[in-house]
Coordinates of C-alpha atoms and ligand atoms in Angstrom, one line a residue:
X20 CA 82.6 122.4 91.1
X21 CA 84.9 119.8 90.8
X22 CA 87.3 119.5 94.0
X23 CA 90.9 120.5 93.1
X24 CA 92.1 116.8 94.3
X25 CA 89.9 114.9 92.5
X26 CA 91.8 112.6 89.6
X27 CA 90.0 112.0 86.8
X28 CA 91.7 108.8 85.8
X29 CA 91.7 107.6 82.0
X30 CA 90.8 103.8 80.6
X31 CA 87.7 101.6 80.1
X32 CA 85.4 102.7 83.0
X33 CA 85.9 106.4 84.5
X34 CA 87.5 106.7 87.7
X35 CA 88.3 108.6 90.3
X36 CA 90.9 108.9 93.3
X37 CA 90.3 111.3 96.4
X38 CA 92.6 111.3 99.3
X39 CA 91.9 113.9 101.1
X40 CA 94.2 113.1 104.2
X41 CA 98.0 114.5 105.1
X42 CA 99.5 112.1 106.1
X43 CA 103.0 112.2 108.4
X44 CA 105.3 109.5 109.3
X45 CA 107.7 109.1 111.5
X46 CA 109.6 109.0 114.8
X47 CA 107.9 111.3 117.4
X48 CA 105.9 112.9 114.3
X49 CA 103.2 114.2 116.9
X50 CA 105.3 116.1 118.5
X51 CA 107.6 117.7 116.3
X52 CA 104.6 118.6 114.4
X53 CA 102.3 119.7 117.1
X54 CA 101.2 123.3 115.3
X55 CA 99.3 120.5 112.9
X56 CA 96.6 120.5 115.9
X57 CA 96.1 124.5 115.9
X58 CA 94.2 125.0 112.9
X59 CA 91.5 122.0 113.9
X60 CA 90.8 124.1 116.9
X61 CA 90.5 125.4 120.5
X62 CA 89.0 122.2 122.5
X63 CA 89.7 118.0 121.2
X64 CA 88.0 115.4 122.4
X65 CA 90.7 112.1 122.1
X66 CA 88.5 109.1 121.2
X67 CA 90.2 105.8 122.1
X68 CA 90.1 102.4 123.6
X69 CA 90.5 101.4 127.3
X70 CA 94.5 101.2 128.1
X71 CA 96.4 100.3 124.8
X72 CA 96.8 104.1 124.3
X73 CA 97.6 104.5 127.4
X74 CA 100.5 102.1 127.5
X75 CA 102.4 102.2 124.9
X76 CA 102.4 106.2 124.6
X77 CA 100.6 107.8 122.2
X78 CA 98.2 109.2 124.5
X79 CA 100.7 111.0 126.2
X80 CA 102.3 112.0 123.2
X81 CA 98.9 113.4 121.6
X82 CA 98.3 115.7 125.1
X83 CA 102.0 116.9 125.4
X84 CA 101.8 118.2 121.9
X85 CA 98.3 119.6 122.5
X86 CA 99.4 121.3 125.7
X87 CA 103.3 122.7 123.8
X88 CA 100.3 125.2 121.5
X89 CA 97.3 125.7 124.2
X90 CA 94.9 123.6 122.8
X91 CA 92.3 121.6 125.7
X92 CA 91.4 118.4 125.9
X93 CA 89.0 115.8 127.0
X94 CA 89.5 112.1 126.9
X95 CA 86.4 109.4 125.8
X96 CA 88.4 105.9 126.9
X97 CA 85.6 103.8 126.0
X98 CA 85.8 102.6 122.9
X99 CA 85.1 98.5 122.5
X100 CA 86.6 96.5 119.8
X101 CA 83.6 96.3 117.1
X102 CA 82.1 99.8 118.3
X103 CA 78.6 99.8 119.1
X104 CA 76.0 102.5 117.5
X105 CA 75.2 103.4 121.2
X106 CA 78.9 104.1 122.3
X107 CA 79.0 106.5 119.5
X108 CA 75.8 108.7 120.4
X109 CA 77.3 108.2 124.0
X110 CA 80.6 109.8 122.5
X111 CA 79.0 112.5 120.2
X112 CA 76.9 113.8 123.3
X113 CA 80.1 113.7 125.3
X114 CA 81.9 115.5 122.6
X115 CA 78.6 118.5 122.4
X116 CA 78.7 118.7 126.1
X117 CA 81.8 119.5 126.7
X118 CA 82.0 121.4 123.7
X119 CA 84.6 120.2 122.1
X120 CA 85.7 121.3 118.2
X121 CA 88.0 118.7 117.0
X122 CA 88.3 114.9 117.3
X123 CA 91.4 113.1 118.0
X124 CA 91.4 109.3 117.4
X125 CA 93.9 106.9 118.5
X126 CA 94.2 103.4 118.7
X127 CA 92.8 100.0 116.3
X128 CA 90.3 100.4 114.0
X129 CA 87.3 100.8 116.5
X130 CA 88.8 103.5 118.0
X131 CA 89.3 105.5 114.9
X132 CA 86.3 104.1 113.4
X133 CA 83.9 105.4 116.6
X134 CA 85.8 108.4 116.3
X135 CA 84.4 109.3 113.0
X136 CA 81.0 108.4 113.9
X137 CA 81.5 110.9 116.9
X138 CA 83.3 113.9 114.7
X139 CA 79.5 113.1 112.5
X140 CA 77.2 113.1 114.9
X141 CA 78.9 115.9 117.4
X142 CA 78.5 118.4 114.2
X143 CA 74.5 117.3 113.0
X144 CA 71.5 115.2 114.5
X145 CA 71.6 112.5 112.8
X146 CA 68.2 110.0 114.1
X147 CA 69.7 106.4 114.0
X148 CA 67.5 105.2 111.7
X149 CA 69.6 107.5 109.1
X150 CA 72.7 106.5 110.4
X151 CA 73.5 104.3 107.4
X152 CA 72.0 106.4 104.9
X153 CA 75.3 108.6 103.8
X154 CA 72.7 111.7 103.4
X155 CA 74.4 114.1 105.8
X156 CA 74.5 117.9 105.5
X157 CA 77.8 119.4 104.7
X158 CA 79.3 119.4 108.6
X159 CA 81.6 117.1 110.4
X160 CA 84.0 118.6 112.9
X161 CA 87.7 117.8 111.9
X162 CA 89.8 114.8 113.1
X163 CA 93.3 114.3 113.4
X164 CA 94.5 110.1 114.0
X165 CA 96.8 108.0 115.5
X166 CA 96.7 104.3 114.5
X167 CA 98.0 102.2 117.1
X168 CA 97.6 98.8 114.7
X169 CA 99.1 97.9 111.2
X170 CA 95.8 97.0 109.6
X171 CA 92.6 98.8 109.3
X172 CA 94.2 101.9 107.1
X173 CA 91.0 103.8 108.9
X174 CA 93.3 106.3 109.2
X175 CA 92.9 107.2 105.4
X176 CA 89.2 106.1 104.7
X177 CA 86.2 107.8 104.3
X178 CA 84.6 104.9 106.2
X179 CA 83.1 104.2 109.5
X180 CA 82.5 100.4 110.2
X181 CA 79.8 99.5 114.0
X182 CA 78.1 97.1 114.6
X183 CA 74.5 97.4 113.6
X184 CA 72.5 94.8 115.6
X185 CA 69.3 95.7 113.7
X186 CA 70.7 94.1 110.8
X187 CA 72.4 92.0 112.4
X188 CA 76.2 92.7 111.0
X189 CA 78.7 95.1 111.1
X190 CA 77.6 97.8 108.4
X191 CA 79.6 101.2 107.3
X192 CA 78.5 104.8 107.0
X193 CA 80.6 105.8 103.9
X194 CA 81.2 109.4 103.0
X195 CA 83.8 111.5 102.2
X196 CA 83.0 114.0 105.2
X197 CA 84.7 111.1 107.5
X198 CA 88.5 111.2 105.7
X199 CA 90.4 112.0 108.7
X200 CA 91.9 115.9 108.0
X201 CA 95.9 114.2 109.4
X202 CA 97.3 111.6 110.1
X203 CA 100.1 110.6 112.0
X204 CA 101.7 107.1 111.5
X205 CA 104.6 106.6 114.2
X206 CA 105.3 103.0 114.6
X207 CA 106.6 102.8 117.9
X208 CA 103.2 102.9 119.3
X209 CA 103.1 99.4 117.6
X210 CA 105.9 97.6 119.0
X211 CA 104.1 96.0 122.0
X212 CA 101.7 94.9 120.0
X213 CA 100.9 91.5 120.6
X214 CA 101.4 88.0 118.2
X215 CA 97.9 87.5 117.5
X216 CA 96.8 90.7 116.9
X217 CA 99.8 91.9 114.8
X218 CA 99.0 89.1 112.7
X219 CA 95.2 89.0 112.7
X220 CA 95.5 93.0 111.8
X221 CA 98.4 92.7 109.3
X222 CA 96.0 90.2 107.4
X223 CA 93.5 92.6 107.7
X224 CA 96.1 94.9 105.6
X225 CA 96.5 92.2 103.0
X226 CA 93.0 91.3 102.7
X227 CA 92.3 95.1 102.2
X228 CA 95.1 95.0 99.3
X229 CA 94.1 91.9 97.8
X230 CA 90.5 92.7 97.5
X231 CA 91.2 95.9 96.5
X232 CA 92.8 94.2 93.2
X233 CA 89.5 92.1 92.5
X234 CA 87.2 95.3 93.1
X235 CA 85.4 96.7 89.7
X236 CA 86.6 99.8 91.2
X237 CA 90.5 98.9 90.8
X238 CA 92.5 101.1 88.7
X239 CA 96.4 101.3 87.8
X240 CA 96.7 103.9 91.1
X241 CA 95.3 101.9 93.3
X242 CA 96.8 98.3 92.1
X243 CA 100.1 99.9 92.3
X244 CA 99.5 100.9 95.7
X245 CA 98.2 97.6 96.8
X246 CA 101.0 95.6 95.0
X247 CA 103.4 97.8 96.7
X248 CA 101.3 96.8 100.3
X249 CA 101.2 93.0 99.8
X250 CA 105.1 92.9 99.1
X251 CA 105.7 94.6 102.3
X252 CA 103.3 92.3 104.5
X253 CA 105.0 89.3 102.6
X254 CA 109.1 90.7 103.5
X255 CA 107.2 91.0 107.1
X256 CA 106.2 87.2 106.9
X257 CA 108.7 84.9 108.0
X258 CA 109.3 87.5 111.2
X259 CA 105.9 87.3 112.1
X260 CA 106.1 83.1 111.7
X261 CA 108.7 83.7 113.7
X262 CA 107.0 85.7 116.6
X263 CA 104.6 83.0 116.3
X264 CA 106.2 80.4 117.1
X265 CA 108.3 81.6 119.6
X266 CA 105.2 83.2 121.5
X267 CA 106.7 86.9 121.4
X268 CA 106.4 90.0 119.8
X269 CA 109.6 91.4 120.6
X270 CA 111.5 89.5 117.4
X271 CA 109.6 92.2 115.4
X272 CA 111.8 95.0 115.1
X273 CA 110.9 98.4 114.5
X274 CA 111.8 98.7 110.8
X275 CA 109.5 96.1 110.2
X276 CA 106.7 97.7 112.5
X277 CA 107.3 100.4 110.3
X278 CA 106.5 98.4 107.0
X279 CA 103.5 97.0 108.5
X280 CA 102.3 100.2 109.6
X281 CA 102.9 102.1 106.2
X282 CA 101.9 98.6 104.1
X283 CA 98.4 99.1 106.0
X284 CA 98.3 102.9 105.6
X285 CA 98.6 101.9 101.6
X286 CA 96.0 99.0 101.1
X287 CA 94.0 101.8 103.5
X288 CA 94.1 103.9 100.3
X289 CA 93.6 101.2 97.8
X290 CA 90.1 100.5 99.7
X291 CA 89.2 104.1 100.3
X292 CA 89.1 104.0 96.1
X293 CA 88.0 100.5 95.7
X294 CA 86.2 98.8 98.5
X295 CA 86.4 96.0 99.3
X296 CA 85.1 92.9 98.1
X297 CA 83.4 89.3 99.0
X298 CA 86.0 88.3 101.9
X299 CA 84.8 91.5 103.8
X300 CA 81.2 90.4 103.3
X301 CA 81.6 87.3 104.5
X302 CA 84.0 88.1 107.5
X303 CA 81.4 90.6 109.2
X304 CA 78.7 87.5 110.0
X305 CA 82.0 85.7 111.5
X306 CA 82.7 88.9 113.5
X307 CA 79.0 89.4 114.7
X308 CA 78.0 85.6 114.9
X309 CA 80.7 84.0 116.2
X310 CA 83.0 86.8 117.9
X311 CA 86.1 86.1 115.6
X312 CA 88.4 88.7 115.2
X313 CA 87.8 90.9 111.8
X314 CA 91.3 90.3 110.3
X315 CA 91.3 86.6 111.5
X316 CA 87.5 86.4 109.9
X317 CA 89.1 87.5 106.7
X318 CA 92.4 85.3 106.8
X319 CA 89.6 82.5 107.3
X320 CA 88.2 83.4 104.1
X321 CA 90.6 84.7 101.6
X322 CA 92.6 82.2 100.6
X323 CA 89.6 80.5 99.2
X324 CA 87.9 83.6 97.4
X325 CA 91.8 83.5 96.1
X326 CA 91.8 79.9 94.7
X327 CA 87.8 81.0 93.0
X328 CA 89.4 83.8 91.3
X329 CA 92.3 81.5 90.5
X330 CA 89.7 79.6 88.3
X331 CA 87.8 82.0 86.6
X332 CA 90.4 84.9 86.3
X333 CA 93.7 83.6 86.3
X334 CA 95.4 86.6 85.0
X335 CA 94.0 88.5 88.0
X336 CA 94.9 85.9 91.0
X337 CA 98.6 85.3 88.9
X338 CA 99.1 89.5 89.5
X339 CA 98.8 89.0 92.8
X340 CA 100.1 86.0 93.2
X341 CA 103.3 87.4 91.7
X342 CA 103.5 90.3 94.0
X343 CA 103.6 87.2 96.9
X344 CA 106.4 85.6 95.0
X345 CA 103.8 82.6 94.8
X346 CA 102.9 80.9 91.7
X347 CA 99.6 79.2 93.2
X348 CA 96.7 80.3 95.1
X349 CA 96.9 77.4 97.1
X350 CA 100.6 78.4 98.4
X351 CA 99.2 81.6 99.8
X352 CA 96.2 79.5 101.5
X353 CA 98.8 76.7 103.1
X354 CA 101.0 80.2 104.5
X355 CA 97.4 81.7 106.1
X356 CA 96.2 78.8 107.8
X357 CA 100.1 78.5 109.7
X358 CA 99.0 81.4 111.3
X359 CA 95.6 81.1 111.8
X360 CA 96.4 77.7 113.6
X361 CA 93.0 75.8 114.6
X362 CA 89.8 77.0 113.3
X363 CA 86.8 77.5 114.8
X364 CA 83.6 74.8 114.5
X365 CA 81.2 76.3 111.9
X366 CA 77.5 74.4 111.3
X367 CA 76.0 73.9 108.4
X368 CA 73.0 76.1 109.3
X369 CA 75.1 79.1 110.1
X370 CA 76.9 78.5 107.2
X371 CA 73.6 79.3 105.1
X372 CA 72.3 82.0 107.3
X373 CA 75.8 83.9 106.8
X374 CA 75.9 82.9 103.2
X375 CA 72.5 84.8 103.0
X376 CA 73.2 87.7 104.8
X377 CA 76.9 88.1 102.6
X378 CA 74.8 87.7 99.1
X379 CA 73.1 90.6 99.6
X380 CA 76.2 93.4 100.4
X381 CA 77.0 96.0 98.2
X382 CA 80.6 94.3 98.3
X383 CA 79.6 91.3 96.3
X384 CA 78.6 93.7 93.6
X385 CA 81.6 95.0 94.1
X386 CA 83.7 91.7 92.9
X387 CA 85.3 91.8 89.6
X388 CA 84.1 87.9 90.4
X389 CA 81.1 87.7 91.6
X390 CA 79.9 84.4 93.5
X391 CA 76.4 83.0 93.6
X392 CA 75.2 82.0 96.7
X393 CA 76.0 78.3 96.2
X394 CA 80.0 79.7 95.6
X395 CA 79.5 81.4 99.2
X396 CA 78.2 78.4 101.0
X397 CA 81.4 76.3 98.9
X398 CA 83.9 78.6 100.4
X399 CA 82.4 78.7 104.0
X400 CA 82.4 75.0 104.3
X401 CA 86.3 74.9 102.7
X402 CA 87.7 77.6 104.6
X403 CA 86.6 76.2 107.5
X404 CA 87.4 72.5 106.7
X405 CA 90.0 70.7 109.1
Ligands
LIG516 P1 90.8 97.1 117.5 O1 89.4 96.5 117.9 O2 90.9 98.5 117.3 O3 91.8 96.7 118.7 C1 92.0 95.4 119.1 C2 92.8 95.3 120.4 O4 94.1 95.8 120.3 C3 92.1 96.1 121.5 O5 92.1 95.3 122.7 C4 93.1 97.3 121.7 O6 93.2 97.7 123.1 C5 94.4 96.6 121.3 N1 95.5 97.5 120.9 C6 95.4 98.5 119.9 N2 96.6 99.1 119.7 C7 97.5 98.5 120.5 C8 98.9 98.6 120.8 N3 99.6 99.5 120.1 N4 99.4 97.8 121.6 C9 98.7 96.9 122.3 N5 97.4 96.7 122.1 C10 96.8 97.5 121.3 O7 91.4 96.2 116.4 P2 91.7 96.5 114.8 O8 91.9 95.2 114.2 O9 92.7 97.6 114.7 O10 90.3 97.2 114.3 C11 89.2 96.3 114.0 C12 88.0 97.2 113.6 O11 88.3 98.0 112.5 C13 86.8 96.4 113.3 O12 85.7 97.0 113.9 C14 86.8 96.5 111.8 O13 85.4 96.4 111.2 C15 87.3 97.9 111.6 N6 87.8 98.2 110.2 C16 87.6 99.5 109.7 C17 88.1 99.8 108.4 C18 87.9 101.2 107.9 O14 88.2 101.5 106.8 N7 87.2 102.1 108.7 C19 88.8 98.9 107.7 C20 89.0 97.6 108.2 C21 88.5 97.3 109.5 P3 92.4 99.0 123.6 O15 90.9 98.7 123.5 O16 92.8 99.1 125.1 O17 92.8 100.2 122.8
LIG517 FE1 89.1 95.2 107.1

């Protein structure tokens, strides 16, 4: 049967756009809006990093609204940034032992990303050999998140990115069981957030909205989401230059946390339709390799998949362009690297062993522009020339 949300959109390829998440914004929306929990059930496990929950709030404000309608808790604090497969089992048997019927994420991306691994695994055995495979039975137990960052939009995707040390990258489960069943985007959480990693995630944002626009799978919904995204993280720009190069955070107000944070719930939704593309594929090999941080891999990379797409589809890289108020692709590359300041060393034998490993993801099928391998290797060696 087809599911009562699913849009059958017209044009030259079919598409489709699922969204499965309610989403609810605003000051002290957990809270005021703490009868959203009952229906999930009786016991939650939260699912979140070490202390950032625990600083700036949203911990607290998760168990006070939890404990205003009955519901018991448990707390797993031990999510890593780039969550590992084993942290997940380790979080899933957690979650079965102490019987637990709900999932409550909060925090980055890894947080919320191991939380949907857990909410999987806590419902059916998966062996981790299947892991990846996206053949689950019909059972996940339901999740309710709090993003802490302005980047990921894991909050609204059916995806679950860890880092798969078999293969040697970070790798996604995709499937719809894993959109989250709420969302609650309250930018306060964000304010402490530091310089870098407001920035590093807010390109993550971008990256997601740009590549959204040079997926096969982009359709007038989600370009009109993402253009929407990418003028909101450009009005956020010469604040965060600002924060930058005064060394603090606090010049970011809350209005603008609050386009960040909705700007990254929106490009969340353009990827959740349309993947993303080459930039991703290349950024995961930075991330596992070389320990760079995943929106910083991708600021790395995407001005010069921009200036490729510039060449062989100007009408697409001039949309986008236009939605940055920039006329060239190399005007948007000169604005990333201010804030990606020095770059890391990259060899040329890592710079073939990545270009491998990037040639053969489902995102490069995924380009509206696809490069060879030789266009890979081109745009390693550029994006990381001095
Ligand atoms: P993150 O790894 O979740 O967090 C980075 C750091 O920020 C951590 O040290 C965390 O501390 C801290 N932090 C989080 N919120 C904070 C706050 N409000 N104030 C101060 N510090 C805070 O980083 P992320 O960039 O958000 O997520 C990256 C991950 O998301 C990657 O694994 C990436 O692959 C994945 N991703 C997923 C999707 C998807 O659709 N599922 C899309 C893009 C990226 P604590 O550890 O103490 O919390
Ligand atoms: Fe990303």
């Amino acid at each position: 049967m087809m599911c009562p949300h699913t849009l059958y959109l017209g044009g030259n390829m079919t598409n489709k756009y699922y969204m499965p998440t309610r989403v609810i914004m605003g000051d002290d929306c957990i809270t005021k809006n703490s009868e959203l929990f009952i229906p999930l059930g009786k016991k939650a496990l939260i699912v979140t990093g070490t202390q950032s929950a625990k600083r700036n709030g949203s911990e607290k404000d998760v168990k006070t609204a939890l404990e205003s309608v009955g519901i018991q808790y448990q707390v797993f604090d031990k999510v890593m940034s780039n969550p590992t497969i084993s942290c997940v089992y380790e979080g899933a048997a957690f979650a079965q032992a102490n019987d637990v019927d709900f999932i409550i994420a909060i925090g980055g991306g890894s947080p919320m990303d191991a939380g949907k691994a857990i909410a999987l695994l806590a419902a059916q055995d998966i062996e981790e050999g299947s892991l990846f495979s996206g053949n689950y039975e019909d059972k996940v137990l339901p999740m309710a998140f709090v993003p802490t960052t302005a980047g990921t939009g894991a909050e609204v995707t059916q995806y679950s990115i860890l880092t798969n040390d078999k293969a040697q990258t970070k790798t996604s489960i995709a499937s719809d069981l894993l959109f989250p069943t709420v969302t609650f985007l309250d930018a306060k959480y964000t304010v402490h957030l530091g310089v870098i990693t407001t920035i590093n995630t807010a390109i993550d944002a971008l990256a997601h909205a740009v590549e959204g626009m040079l997926s096969v799978r982009a359709s007038s919904v989600s370009n009109a989401l993402a253009v929407e995204s990418i003028r909101m993280i450009m009005n956020c720009v010469p604040v965060m230059l600002q924060a930058l190069q005064s060394g603090s955070e606090d010049v970011i107000n809350l209005k603008q946390r609050e386009q960040l944070l909705e700007a990254s719930f929106m490009a969340g939704m353009v990827i959740a339709q349309t993947g993303t593309t080459a930039v991703h594929a290349m950024g995961y090999s930075l991330t596992y390799f070389k320990d760079i941080d995943h929106g910083r891999a991708n600021g790395l990379l995407l001005g010069e998949y921009l200036k490729l797409v510039e060449m062989v589809r100007p009408d697409l890289a001039g949309r986008i362009l236009a939605a940055m108020n920039f006329s060239e692709a190399e005007q948007f590359r000169e604005l990333l690297s201010k804030f990606l300041g020095e770059k890391e060393e990259i060899s040329s034998e890592e710079i073939d062993q990545y270009s491998k490993l990037a040639i053969q993801t489902k995102n490069i099928a995924n380009c509206v522009v696809k490069p060879i391998e030789e266009n890979i290797r081109t745009m390693f060696e550029l994006s990381f020339a001095k």
